[in-house]
């Protein structure tokens, strides 16, 4: 501790001019170590340090203010750029919707049904333009004129009170006008909100048509069970997606019920607009949004903004998920509708294939349908007869009602004066009705007799068709039996011919193990042969081809070349081989004749291809081998 104290004293002693006290090192322990403090020098040094500290703080605050100003200007620049981009997008959307509106108005002008609505919209737009011009004249133009007068040099010390009074009056009028416009704006926003809510609900309701579509119900299907199964799939899909929507609403019930996240509508819409204005890939996006939002609503904290953002994201996800479920529901119904159409078409195709396989049954069915049509026409005639009877009864009843009504009117009105005329009129009407009734009755009798005659003829036709059908079945059965009998006789004839020409050789197993004559001749074991005979020569004359003579044929060479090239199985090879000139016949085969059934054919050999054997029908033209049956 003494060493540290000596070091500090020596340091203070070395800087005597700038020291706060005059310090001297004393070695004697009875003398004090320090002298009296110089307060004047200390105060001067404190004032100097305080002044330098204030200047440093001023410089720091100035730097902070400049940095804050630069940062604020940068944020304002970025906000201005994004706002300009957002304004450009809004203008583009406005032009787009305005063009669509004008196009719709042009089409409505040419449509006679919408012409009245077009005139009303045109009148309303003219009224809006006139109202906006009048509004600018009464509100904006006086302020502009007052601004021009204030910017001019006509203001003096005498008319300052008048100018201030005018400014107060204008300010009061502007405040009242702004309050009125705010109320109208809120009223219009509420009306638009209600209308938008109504449209959204209507779109959501009309987006899905639950139940079985009429177009699918009207589709024809040959199988009723398949039809019922396909139609039940629509109800299953509706039930599944309806349960999904109910579960989704139950999971997000607290988010849906909380309107605007507990915030004011202006605060909510401002924050949503800021989130849409700033792009997602921007650095420090939430900081810019929060700083921008704090300029309008400084009471909201960053945590509240983040909480509201989470609520808005959850609500957006809920709406997107619900829309996606509705879209999937609609797509599933459309896909099932298309699938039902394809299944019904496939069922009809299957039915057609089965119908083609049963052509005879279809012919019979056509006859049945014709008979059914005749029965249907007979039934329609019966219905016509019933309708005529009904009309007669209706006319009779109507006549009775008219008679009662006329009788009542006749009793109420001039009974005595018009009695003879009314009696004559009703007498003529009754005669006419009786005549018509007789005609209708006569016509009914004629039609009944005609239908009875037609019924008799139809029954005769049906009986004739049944007899014809049974006769055809009997002829077909007899023809099938005759063909079976002929086939059996042909098989027996073929078996008899095969038994006659089959070689009969006795079985000798030892002959297989004995040496042949050629083998014994080569070994010299034959005893009854002439020694002058050369036993090494061929036993039989060879009448085959050698390789030189074989390859002298151009067809052999062409076939070998095509085989080496790998083209032997192609159409080109077959055409090339067929185009070659036919080789001349061998001398030893010129006099040969072809055996074909009962007669020899020598003229048709040149007409056939040698590579293809001639087919012989031994069934229809049996071969005679010189043996009697």
Coordinates of C-alpha atoms in Angstrom, one line a residue:
X1 CA 0.0 0.0 0.0
X2 CA 2.9 2.4 0.7
X3 CA 4.4 1.6 -2.6
X4 CA 1.2 2.6 -4.5
X5 CA 0.9 5.8 -2.4
X6 CA 4.6 6.8 -3.2
X7 CA 3.9 6.2 -6.9
X8 CA 0.9 8.4 -6.9
X9 CA 2.8 11.2 -5.0
X10 CA 5.7 11.1 -7.4
X11 CA 3.3 11.4 -10.3
X12 CA 1.6 14.4 -8.8
X13 CA 4.9 15.9 -8.0
X14 CA 6.0 15.5 -11.6
X15 CA 2.9 17.4 -12.8
X16 CA 3.1 20.2 -10.4
X17 CA 1.8 22.9 -12.7
X18 CA -1.5 21.1 -13.4
X19 CA -2.0 19.6 -10.0
X20 CA -5.0 20.2 -7.8
X21 CA -2.8 20.4 -4.6
X22 CA 0.9 21.0 -3.7
X23 CA 2.1 17.6 -2.6
X24 CA 5.5 17.0 -1.1
X25 CA 7.0 13.7 0.0
X26 CA 7.9 13.6 3.7
X27 CA 9.9 10.8 5.2
X28 CA 9.4 11.7 8.9
X29 CA 6.4 10.0 10.4
X30 CA 5.6 12.9 12.9
X31 CA 5.0 15.4 10.1
X32 CA 1.8 15.3 8.1
X33 CA 2.0 13.8 4.6
X34 CA -0.1 16.4 2.6
X35 CA -0.3 20.1 2.6
X36 CA -3.5 22.3 2.4
X37 CA -5.7 21.9 -0.7
X38 CA -5.7 24.7 -3.4
X39 CA -9.5 25.1 -3.9
X40 CA -9.2 27.9 -6.5
X41 CA -7.2 25.7 -8.9
X42 CA -9.7 22.9 -8.2
X43 CA -12.7 25.1 -9.0
X44 CA -11.0 26.3 -12.2
X45 CA -10.2 22.8 -13.3
X46 CA -13.8 21.6 -12.4
X47 CA -15.3 24.5 -14.5
X48 CA -13.0 23.7 -17.3
X49 CA -13.9 20.0 -17.2
X50 CA -17.6 20.9 -17.0
X51 CA -17.4 23.2 -20.0
X52 CA -15.6 20.6 -22.0
X53 CA -18.2 18.0 -20.9
X54 CA -21.1 20.2 -21.9
X55 CA -19.5 20.8 -25.3
X56 CA -19.0 17.1 -25.7
X57 CA -22.6 16.4 -24.8
X58 CA -23.8 19.1 -27.2
X59 CA -21.7 17.5 -30.0
X60 CA -23.1 14.0 -29.1
X61 CA -26.7 15.3 -29.0
X62 CA -26.1 17.1 -32.3
X63 CA -24.7 13.9 -33.8
X64 CA -27.7 12.0 -32.5
X65 CA -30.1 14.6 -33.9
X66 CA -28.3 14.5 -37.2
X67 CA -28.2 10.7 -37.2
X68 CA -31.9 10.6 -36.3
X69 CA -32.7 13.2 -39.0
X70 CA -30.7 11.2 -41.6
X71 CA -32.4 7.9 -40.5
X72 CA -35.8 9.6 -40.6
X73 CA -35.1 11.0 -44.0
X74 CA -34.0 7.6 -45.3
X75 CA -37.1 6.0 -43.9
X76 CA -39.3 8.8 -45.4
X77 CA -37.5 8.2 -48.7
X78 CA -38.1 4.5 -48.6
X79 CA -41.7 5.0 -47.5
X80 CA -42.2 7.6 -50.3
X81 CA -40.8 5.1 -52.9
X82 CA -43.1 2.3 -51.7
X83 CA -46.0 4.7 -51.6
X84 CA -45.4 5.8 -55.2
X85 CA -45.2 2.2 -56.2
X86 CA -48.5 1.5 -54.3
X87 CA -50.1 4.6 -55.9
X88 CA -49.0 3.4 -59.3
X89 CA -50.5 0.0 -58.7
X90 CA -53.8 1.6 -57.4
X91 CA -53.9 3.8 -60.5
X92 CA -53.4 0.8 -62.8
X93 CA -56.2 -1.1 -61.0
X94 CA -58.4 2.0 -61.2
X95 CA -57.8 2.2 -65.0
X96 CA -58.4 -1.5 -65.4
X97 CA -61.7 -1.4 -63.5
X98 CA -62.7 1.8 -65.2
X99 CA -62.1 0.2 -68.6
X100 CA -64.1 -2.8 -67.6
X101 CA -66.9 -0.5 -66.4
X102 CA -66.9 1.4 -69.6
X103 CA -66.9 -1.8 -71.6
X104 CA -69.9 -3.1 -69.6
X105 CA -71.7 0.2 -70.1
X106 CA -71.0 0.0 -73.9
X107 CA -72.5 -3.5 -74.0
X108 CA -75.4 -2.4 -71.8
X109 CA -76.1 0.4 -74.2
X110 CA -76.6 -2.1 -77.0
X111 CA -78.7 -4.4 -74.8
X112 CA -82.4 -3.4 -74.8
X113 CA -82.9 -5.0 -71.4
X114 CA -80.1 -3.0 -69.8
X115 CA -80.7 0.3 -71.7
X116 CA -82.8 1.8 -68.9
X117 CA -80.1 0.9 -66.3
X118 CA -77.5 2.5 -68.6
X119 CA -79.4 5.8 -68.7
X120 CA -79.8 5.8 -65.0
X121 CA -76.1 5.2 -64.5
X122 CA -75.3 8.0 -67.0
X123 CA -77.6 10.4 -65.2
X124 CA -76.0 9.5 -61.9
X125 CA -72.5 10.1 -63.2
X126 CA -73.5 13.5 -64.6
X127 CA -75.0 14.4 -61.3
X128 CA -71.8 13.3 -59.5
X129 CA -69.6 15.4 -61.8
X130 CA -71.9 18.4 -61.4
X131 CA -71.9 17.9 -57.6
X132 CA -68.1 17.6 -57.5
X133 CA -67.7 20.9 -59.6
X134 CA -70.2 22.7 -57.3
X135 CA -68.3 21.3 -54.2
X136 CA -65.0 22.6 -55.5
X137 CA -66.5 26.0 -56.2
X138 CA -68.0 26.3 -52.7
X139 CA -65.0 24.8 -50.7
X140 CA -61.7 24.6 -52.6
X141 CA -62.0 27.8 -54.7
X142 CA -62.4 30.2 -51.7
X143 CA -59.4 28.7 -50.0
X144 CA -57.3 29.1 -53.2
X145 CA -58.4 32.7 -53.6
X146 CA -57.6 33.4 -49.9
X147 CA -54.2 31.8 -50.3
X148 CA -53.5 34.0 -53.4
X149 CA -54.5 37.1 -51.5
X150 CA -52.3 36.1 -48.5
X151 CA -49.4 35.5 -50.8
X152 CA -49.8 38.9 -52.4
X153 CA -48.5 42.1 -50.8
X154 CA -51.9 43.7 -50.1
X155 CA -51.8 42.9 -46.4
X156 CA -51.0 45.8 -44.1
X157 CA -51.1 46.5 -40.4
X158 CA -54.6 48.0 -40.8
X159 CA -56.3 44.9 -42.3
X160 CA -54.5 42.3 -40.2
X161 CA -57.5 41.9 -37.8
X162 CA -59.9 41.4 -40.8
X163 CA -57.6 38.8 -42.3
X164 CA -57.4 36.9 -39.1
X165 CA -61.2 37.0 -38.7
X166 CA -61.5 35.7 -42.3
X167 CA -59.0 32.9 -41.5
X168 CA -60.9 31.9 -38.4
X169 CA -64.2 31.8 -40.3
X170 CA -62.6 29.7 -43.0
X171 CA -61.1 27.4 -40.5
X172 CA -64.4 26.9 -38.7
X173 CA -66.2 26.3 -42.0
X174 CA -63.5 23.8 -43.1
X175 CA -63.8 21.9 -39.8
X176 CA -67.6 21.7 -40.1
X177 CA -67.2 20.5 -43.7
X178 CA -64.6 17.9 -42.8
X179 CA -66.8 16.6 -40.0
X180 CA -69.7 16.3 -42.4
X181 CA -67.5 14.6 -45.0
X182 CA -66.2 12.2 -42.3
X183 CA -69.8 11.3 -41.3
X184 CA -70.7 10.7 -45.0
X185 CA -67.5 8.7 -45.5
X186 CA -68.3 6.5 -42.5
X187 CA -71.9 6.0 -43.7
X188 CA -70.7 5.0 -47.2
X189 CA -68.1 2.7 -45.7
X190 CA -70.8 1.0 -43.6
X191 CA -73.1 0.6 -46.6
X192 CA -70.2 -0.8 -48.7
X193 CA -69.2 -3.1 -45.9
X194 CA -72.8 -4.5 -45.6
X195 CA -73.0 -4.9 -49.3
X196 CA -69.6 -6.6 -49.5
X197 CA -70.6 -8.9 -46.6
X198 CA -73.9 -9.7 -48.5
X199 CA -71.9 -10.4 -51.7
X200 CA -69.4 -12.6 -49.9
X201 CA -72.1 -14.6 -48.2
X202 CA -74.0 -14.9 -51.5
X203 CA -70.9 -16.0 -53.4
X204 CA -70.0 -18.5 -50.7
X205 CA -73.6 -19.9 -50.8
X206 CA -73.7 -20.0 -54.6
X207 CA -70.2 -21.4 -54.9
X208 CA -71.4 -24.9 -54.0
X209 CA -74.6 -26.6 -55.2
X210 CA -75.2 -29.3 -52.7
X211 CA -77.1 -32.5 -53.5
X212 CA -77.3 -34.4 -56.7
X213 CA -77.0 -32.3 -59.8
X214 CA -79.9 -32.4 -62.2
X215 CA -77.5 -32.9 -65.2
X216 CA -76.2 -36.1 -63.6
X217 CA -79.7 -37.3 -62.7
X218 CA -80.8 -36.8 -66.3
X219 CA -77.9 -38.9 -67.7
X220 CA -79.0 -42.2 -69.0
X221 CA -77.5 -45.4 -67.5
X222 CA -78.2 -49.0 -68.4
X223 CA -77.6 -50.2 -64.8
X224 CA -79.8 -48.9 -62.0
X225 CA -77.5 -50.1 -59.2
X226 CA -74.5 -48.3 -60.8
X227 CA -76.6 -45.2 -61.1
X228 CA -77.6 -45.2 -57.5
X229 CA -74.0 -45.8 -56.4
X230 CA -72.7 -42.9 -58.4
X231 CA -75.5 -40.6 -57.2
X232 CA -74.8 -41.5 -53.5
X233 CA -71.1 -40.4 -54.0
X234 CA -72.3 -36.8 -54.3
X235 CA -74.1 -37.0 -51.0
X236 CA -71.0 -38.6 -49.4
X237 CA -68.7 -35.8 -50.7
X238 CA -71.1 -33.1 -49.5
X239 CA -71.2 -34.6 -46.0
X240 CA -67.4 -34.9 -45.8
X241 CA -66.6 -31.4 -46.9
X242 CA -69.4 -30.0 -44.8
X243 CA -67.9 -31.6 -41.7
X244 CA -64.5 -30.2 -42.7
X245 CA -65.9 -26.7 -42.8
X246 CA -67.7 -27.2 -39.4
X247 CA -64.4 -28.3 -37.8
X248 CA -62.5 -25.4 -39.4
X249 CA -65.1 -22.9 -38.1
X250 CA -64.9 -24.5 -34.6
X251 CA -61.0 -24.3 -34.6
X252 CA -61.0 -20.6 -35.6
X253 CA -64.1 -19.5 -33.7
X254 CA -62.2 -17.1 -31.4
X255 CA -60.5 -15.4 -34.4
X256 CA -63.7 -15.2 -36.5
X257 CA -65.8 -13.7 -33.7
X258 CA -63.2 -11.0 -32.8
X259 CA -63.9 -8.3 -35.3
X260 CA -60.9 -6.4 -36.5
X261 CA -58.8 -8.0 -33.8
X262 CA -60.2 -5.7 -31.1
X263 CA -58.9 -2.6 -32.9
X264 CA -60.6 0.3 -34.5
X265 CA -61.5 -0.1 -38.1
X266 CA -59.2 2.8 -39.2
X267 CA -56.3 1.4 -37.3
X268 CA -56.9 -2.1 -38.7
X269 CA -57.2 -1.0 -42.3
X270 CA -54.2 1.3 -42.0
X271 CA -52.0 -1.5 -40.6
X272 CA -53.2 -3.9 -43.3
X273 CA -52.5 -1.3 -46.0
X274 CA -49.0 -0.8 -44.7
X275 CA -48.3 -4.5 -44.7
X276 CA -49.5 -4.7 -48.3
X277 CA -47.6 -1.6 -49.3
X278 CA -44.1 -2.8 -48.1
X279 CA -42.8 -5.8 -50.0
X280 CA -42.0 -9.0 -48.1
X281 CA -38.4 -9.2 -49.2
X282 CA -37.5 -5.7 -47.8
X283 CA -34.9 -5.6 -45.0
X284 CA -36.3 -4.4 -41.6
X285 CA -39.8 -4.5 -43.0
X286 CA -41.5 -4.6 -39.7
X287 CA -39.4 -1.6 -38.4
X288 CA -40.5 0.5 -41.4
X289 CA -44.1 -0.6 -40.9
X290 CA -44.0 0.2 -37.2
X291 CA -42.4 3.6 -37.6
X292 CA -44.9 4.5 -40.4
X293 CA -47.8 3.2 -38.2
X294 CA -46.5 5.2 -35.2
X295 CA -46.8 8.4 -37.2
X296 CA -50.6 7.9 -37.4
X297 CA -51.2 6.2 -34.1
X298 CA -48.4 6.8 -31.5
X299 CA -50.3 5.1 -28.7
X300 CA -49.9 1.7 -30.2
X301 CA -46.9 -0.3 -29.1
X302 CA -44.8 -2.6 -31.2
X303 CA -46.0 -5.7 -29.2
X304 CA -49.7 -4.7 -29.9
X305 CA -48.8 -4.4 -33.6
X306 CA -47.2 -7.8 -33.6
X307 CA -50.1 -9.4 -31.8
X308 CA -52.5 -7.8 -34.3
X309 CA -50.4 -9.1 -37.1
X310 CA -50.6 -12.7 -35.7
X311 CA -54.4 -12.3 -35.5
X312 CA -54.6 -11.0 -39.1
X313 CA -52.4 -13.8 -40.4
X314 CA -54.5 -16.4 -38.6
X315 CA -57.7 -14.8 -40.0
X316 CA -56.2 -14.7 -43.5
X317 CA -55.1 -18.3 -43.2
X318 CA -58.6 -19.3 -42.1
X319 CA -60.2 -17.5 -45.1
X320 CA -57.7 -19.0 -47.5
X321 CA -58.2 -22.5 -46.0
X322 CA -62.0 -22.1 -46.2
X323 CA -61.8 -20.9 -49.8
X324 CA -59.5 -23.8 -50.7
X325 CA -61.9 -26.3 -49.0
X326 CA -64.8 -24.8 -51.0
X327 CA -62.8 -24.9 -54.2
X328 CA -61.7 -28.5 -53.6
X329 CA -65.4 -29.3 -52.8
X330 CA -66.4 -27.8 -56.1
X331 CA -63.6 -29.5 -58.0
X332 CA -64.5 -32.8 -56.4
X333 CA -68.1 -32.5 -57.5
X334 CA -67.0 -31.5 -61.1
X335 CA -64.6 -34.4 -61.2
X336 CA -67.2 -36.8 -59.9
X337 CA -69.7 -35.5 -62.5
X338 CA -67.2 -36.1 -65.3
X339 CA -66.4 -39.5 -63.9
X340 CA -70.1 -40.3 -63.8
X341 CA -70.4 -39.4 -67.4
X342 CA -67.4 -41.5 -68.4
X343 CA -68.7 -44.5 -66.3
X344 CA -72.1 -44.2 -67.9
X345 CA -70.5 -44.0 -71.3
X346 CA -68.4 -47.1 -70.6
X347 CA -71.5 -48.9 -69.4
X348 CA -73.1 -48.1 -72.7
X349 CA -70.1 -49.2 -74.6
X350 CA -70.0 -52.5 -72.6
X351 CA -73.7 -52.9 -73.4
X352 CA -73.0 -52.3 -77.1
X353 CA -70.2 -54.9 -77.1
X354 CA -72.6 -57.4 -75.5
X355 CA -75.2 -56.5 -78.0
X356 CA -72.8 -57.1 -80.8
X357 CA -72.0 -60.6 -79.4
X358 CA -75.7 -61.4 -79.3
X359 CA -76.8 -60.2 -82.6
X360 CA -79.6 -62.7 -83.0
X361 CA -81.0 -61.7 -79.7
X362 CA -80.9 -58.1 -80.7
X363 CA -82.9 -58.8 -83.8
X364 CA -85.5 -60.5 -81.7
X365 CA -85.4 -57.6 -79.4
X366 CA -86.0 -55.2 -82.3
X367 CA -89.0 -57.3 -83.2
X368 CA -90.2 -57.1 -79.6
X369 CA -89.6 -53.3 -79.6
X370 CA -91.6 -53.0 -82.8
X371 CA -94.4 -54.9 -81.2
X372 CA -94.0 -52.8 -78.1
X373 CA -94.2 -49.6 -80.2
X374 CA -97.4 -51.0 -81.7
X375 CA -98.7 -51.6 -78.2
X376 CA -97.6 -48.1 -77.3
X377 CA -99.5 -46.6 -80.2
X378 CA -102.5 -48.7 -79.2
X379 CA -102.1 -47.4 -75.7
X380 CA -101.8 -43.8 -77.0
X381 CA -105.0 -44.3 -78.9
X382 CA -106.6 -45.6 -75.7
X383 CA -105.3 -42.5 -73.9
X384 CA -106.8 -40.4 -76.7
X385 CA -110.1 -42.2 -76.3
X386 CA -110.0 -41.5 -72.6
X387 CA -109.1 -37.9 -73.2
X388 CA -112.0 -37.6 -75.6
X389 CA -114.3 -39.1 -73.0
X390 CA -112.9 -36.7 -70.4
X391 CA -113.5 -33.8 -72.8
X392 CA -117.0 -34.9 -73.4
X393 CA -117.6 -35.1 -69.6
X394 CA -116.0 -31.7 -69.2
X395 CA -118.1 -30.2 -71.9
X396 CA -121.2 -31.7 -70.3
X397 CA -120.2 -30.4 -66.9
X398 CA -119.3 -27.0 -68.3
X399 CA -122.6 -26.9 -70.1
X400 CA -124.4 -27.6 -66.9
X401 CA -122.4 -25.0 -65.1
X402 CA -123.1 -22.4 -67.8
X403 CA -126.8 -23.4 -67.8
X404 CA -127.0 -22.8 -64.0
X405 CA -125.1 -19.5 -64.3
X406 CA -127.2 -18.3 -67.1
X407 CA -130.3 -19.3 -65.2
X408 CA -129.2 -17.3 -62.2
X409 CA -128.4 -14.3 -64.4
X410 CA -131.7 -14.7 -66.1
X411 CA -133.5 -14.7 -62.8
X412 CA -131.6 -11.7 -61.5
X413 CA -132.1 -9.5 -64.6
X414 CA -135.0 -8.7 -66.7
X415 CA -136.9 -11.9 -66.3
X416 CA -140.1 -10.9 -67.9
X417 CA -138.8 -8.9 -70.9
X418 CA -135.9 -11.3 -72.0
X419 CA -137.5 -14.6 -71.2
X420 CA -138.5 -15.7 -74.7
X421 CA -135.1 -14.6 -76.2
X422 CA -133.0 -16.4 -73.6
X423 CA -135.1 -19.5 -73.9
X424 CA -134.6 -19.5 -77.7
X425 CA -130.9 -18.9 -77.3
X426 CA -130.4 -21.8 -74.9
X427 CA -132.6 -24.0 -77.0
X428 CA -130.3 -23.5 -80.0
X429 CA -127.2 -24.0 -77.9
X430 CA -128.6 -27.2 -76.5
X431 CA -129.4 -28.5 -80.0
X432 CA -125.8 -27.7 -81.1
X433 CA -124.4 -29.4 -78.1
X434 CA -126.5 -32.5 -78.7
X435 CA -125.4 -32.6 -82.3
X436 CA -121.7 -32.3 -81.3
X437 CA -122.2 -34.9 -78.6
X438 CA -123.7 -37.3 -81.2
X439 CA -120.8 -36.7 -83.5
X440 CA -118.3 -37.2 -80.8
X441 CA -120.1 -40.4 -79.7
X442 CA -120.2 -41.7 -83.3
X443 CA -116.5 -41.0 -83.7
X444 CA -115.8 -42.7 -80.4
X445 CA -117.6 -45.8 -81.6
X446 CA -115.7 -45.8 -84.9
X447 CA -112.4 -45.5 -83.1
X448 CA -113.3 -48.3 -80.7
X449 CA -114.2 -50.6 -83.6
X450 CA -111.0 -49.6 -85.4
X451 CA -108.9 -50.4 -82.3
X452 CA -110.6 -53.7 -81.9
X453 CA -109.8 -54.6 -85.5
X454 CA -106.2 -53.5 -85.0
X455 CA -105.9 -55.6 -81.9
X456 CA -107.1 -58.6 -83.8
X457 CA -104.6 -58.0 -86.5
X458 CA -101.8 -57.5 -84.0
X459 CA -102.6 -60.8 -82.3
X460 CA -102.5 -62.6 -85.7
X461 CA -99.1 -61.0 -86.4
X462 CA -97.8 -62.0 -83.0
X463 CA -99.0 -65.6 -83.6
X464 CA -97.5 -65.6 -87.1
X465 CA -94.1 -64.3 -85.6
X466 CA -94.1 -67.0 -83.0
X467 CA -94.7 -69.7 -85.6
X468 CA -92.0 -68.4 -87.8
X469 CA -89.6 -68.2 -84.9
X470 CA -90.3 -71.8 -83.9
X471 CA -90.0 -73.0 -87.5
X472 CA -86.6 -71.3 -87.8
X473 CA -85.4 -72.9 -84.6
X474 CA -86.6 -76.3 -85.8
X475 CA -84.8 -75.8 -89.2
X476 CA -81.6 -74.7 -87.4
X477 CA -81.8 -77.7 -85.1
X478 CA -82.2 -80.1 -88.0
X479 CA -79.4 -78.5 -90.0
X480 CA -77.0 -78.7 -87.0
X481 CA -77.9 -82.4 -86.6
X482 CA -77.3 -83.1 -90.3
X483 CA -73.9 -81.3 -90.2
X484 CA -72.9 -83.4 -87.1
X485 CA -73.9 -86.6 -88.9
X486 CA -72.0 -85.7 -92.0
X487 CA -68.9 -84.8 -90.0
X488 CA -69.1 -88.2 -88.2
X489 CA -69.4 -90.0 -91.6
X490 CA -66.4 -88.0 -92.9
X491 CA -64.3 -88.9 -89.9
X492 CA -65.2 -92.6 -90.3
X493 CA -64.2 -92.5 -94.1
X494 CA -60.9 -90.9 -93.2
X495 CA -60.2 -93.5 -90.5
X496 CA -60.9 -96.3 -93.0
X497 CA -58.6 -94.8 -95.6
X498 CA -55.8 -94.3 -93.0
X499 CA -56.2 -98.0 -91.9
X500 CA -55.9 -99.2 -95.5
X501 CA -52.7 -97.2 -96.4
X502 CA -50.9 -97.6 -93.1
X503 CA -47.8 -99.9 -93.5
X504 CA -47.8 -103.2 -91.6
X505 CA -44.3 -104.2 -90.4
X506 CA -43.5 -106.9 -88.0
X507 CA -41.6 -105.9 -84.9
X508 CA -38.0 -107.1 -84.8
X509 CA -35.7 -105.7 -82.1
X510 CA -32.7 -107.7 -83.2
X511 CA -32.6 -106.0 -86.6
X512 CA -31.6 -102.8 -85.0
X513 CA -28.4 -104.2 -83.6
X514 CA -27.3 -106.1 -86.8
X515 CA -24.7 -104.5 -89.1
X516 CA -25.8 -103.0 -92.4
X517 CA -24.7 -104.2 -95.8
X518 CA -22.6 -101.1 -96.4
X519 CA -20.7 -101.7 -93.1
X520 CA -20.0 -105.3 -94.0
X521 CA -18.9 -104.3 -97.5
X522 CA -16.4 -101.8 -96.1
X523 CA -15.0 -104.4 -93.8
X524 CA -14.9 -107.1 -96.6
X525 CA -17.3 -109.5 -94.9
X526 CA -19.6 -110.0 -97.8
X527 CA -19.0 -113.4 -99.5
X528 CA -21.3 -113.2 -102.5
X529 CA -19.7 -110.1 -104.1
X530 CA -17.5 -109.7 -107.0
X531 CA -13.8 -108.8 -106.2
X532 CA -13.6 -106.5 -109.2
X533 CA -16.2 -104.2 -107.7
X534 CA -14.7 -101.2 -105.8
X535 CA -16.2 -101.4 -102.4
X536 CA -15.1 -97.8 -101.6
X537 CA -17.4 -96.1 -104.1
X538 CA -20.8 -94.8 -103.2
X539 CA -23.5 -97.4 -102.8
X540 CA -26.1 -95.1 -104.4
X541 CA -25.7 -92.4 -107.1
X542 CA -25.7 -88.9 -105.7
X543 CA -28.0 -86.5 -107.6
X544 CA -27.6 -83.5 -105.3
X545 CA -26.0 -80.1 -105.8
X546 CA -22.4 -79.1 -105.1
X547 CA -21.5 -75.8 -103.5
X548 CA -20.1 -74.3 -106.8
X549 CA -23.3 -75.1 -108.6
X550 CA -25.5 -74.1 -105.6
X551 CA -23.9 -70.6 -105.3
X552 CA -24.2 -70.2 -109.1
X553 CA -27.9 -69.4 -108.4
X554 CA -28.5 -65.7 -108.0
X555 CA -31.2 -66.3 -105.4
X556 CA -28.9 -68.1 -103.1
X557 CA -26.3 -65.3 -103.3
X558 CA -29.0 -62.6 -102.7
X559 CA -30.4 -64.5 -99.8
X560 CA -26.9 -64.8 -98.2
X561 CA -26.2 -61.1 -98.7
X562 CA -29.5 -60.1 -97.1
X563 CA -28.9 -62.5 -94.2
X564 CA -25.4 -61.1 -93.6
X565 CA -26.9 -57.6 -93.6
X566 CA -29.6 -58.5 -91.1
X567 CA -32.4 -57.7 -93.6
X568 CA -33.7 -61.2 -94.2
X569 CA -37.0 -60.7 -92.2
X570 CA -37.9 -57.3 -93.8
X571 CA -40.4 -56.4 -96.5
X572 CA -37.6 -55.2 -98.7
X573 CA -36.0 -58.7 -98.7
X574 CA -39.3 -60.4 -99.6
X575 CA -39.9 -57.9 -102.4
X576 CA -36.3 -58.4 -103.7
X577 CA -36.6 -62.2 -103.7
X578 CA -40.0 -62.1 -105.4
X579 CA -38.7 -59.7 -108.1
X580 CA -35.9 -62.1 -109.2
X581 CA -36.5 -64.2 -112.3
X582 CA -37.5 -67.8 -111.6
X583 CA -34.7 -70.3 -112.0
X584 CA -35.0 -72.8 -114.9
X585 CA -36.2 -76.2 -114.0
X586 CA -34.0 -79.2 -113.7
X587 CA -33.9 -81.6 -116.6
X588 CA -34.9 -84.5 -114.4
X589 CA -38.0 -82.8 -113.1
X590 CA -39.5 -81.5 -116.3
X591 CA -41.5 -84.6 -117.0
X592 CA -42.8 -84.9 -113.5
X593 CA -46.4 -84.2 -112.9
X594 CA -48.2 -83.1 -109.8
X595 CA -50.7 -85.4 -108.1
X596 CA -53.8 -83.4 -107.1
X597 CA -56.8 -85.4 -106.2
X598 CA -58.4 -87.5 -109.0
X599 CA -56.5 -85.9 -111.9
X600 CA -53.0 -84.7 -112.8
X601 CA -52.4 -81.0 -113.2
X602 CA -49.4 -79.9 -115.3
X603 CA -50.5 -76.5 -116.5
X604 CA -50.9 -74.8 -113.1
X605 CA -47.4 -75.4 -111.8
X606 CA -46.0 -72.2 -113.3
X607 CA -48.6 -70.1 -111.6
X608 CA -47.6 -71.0 -108.0
X609 CA -44.6 -69.9 -106.1
X610 CA -42.1 -72.8 -105.6
X611 CA -41.3 -71.7 -102.1
X612 CA -44.9 -72.1 -101.0
X613 CA -46.4 -75.7 -101.1
X614 CA -49.7 -76.2 -102.8
X615 CA -52.5 -77.0 -100.4
X616 CA -54.6 -80.1 -101.2
X617 CA -58.1 -80.6 -99.8
X618 CA -58.2 -84.4 -99.1
X619 CA -61.6 -83.9 -97.4
X620 CA -63.7 -82.5 -100.2
X621 CA -61.6 -84.3 -102.9
X622 CA -60.4 -87.6 -101.5
X623 CA -57.4 -89.3 -103.1
X624 CA -57.8 -92.7 -104.8
X625 CA -55.0 -95.0 -104.1
X626 CA -56.1 -97.9 -106.3
X627 CA -57.8 -99.8 -103.5
X628 CA -61.5 -100.5 -103.3
X629 CA -63.5 -99.5 -100.2

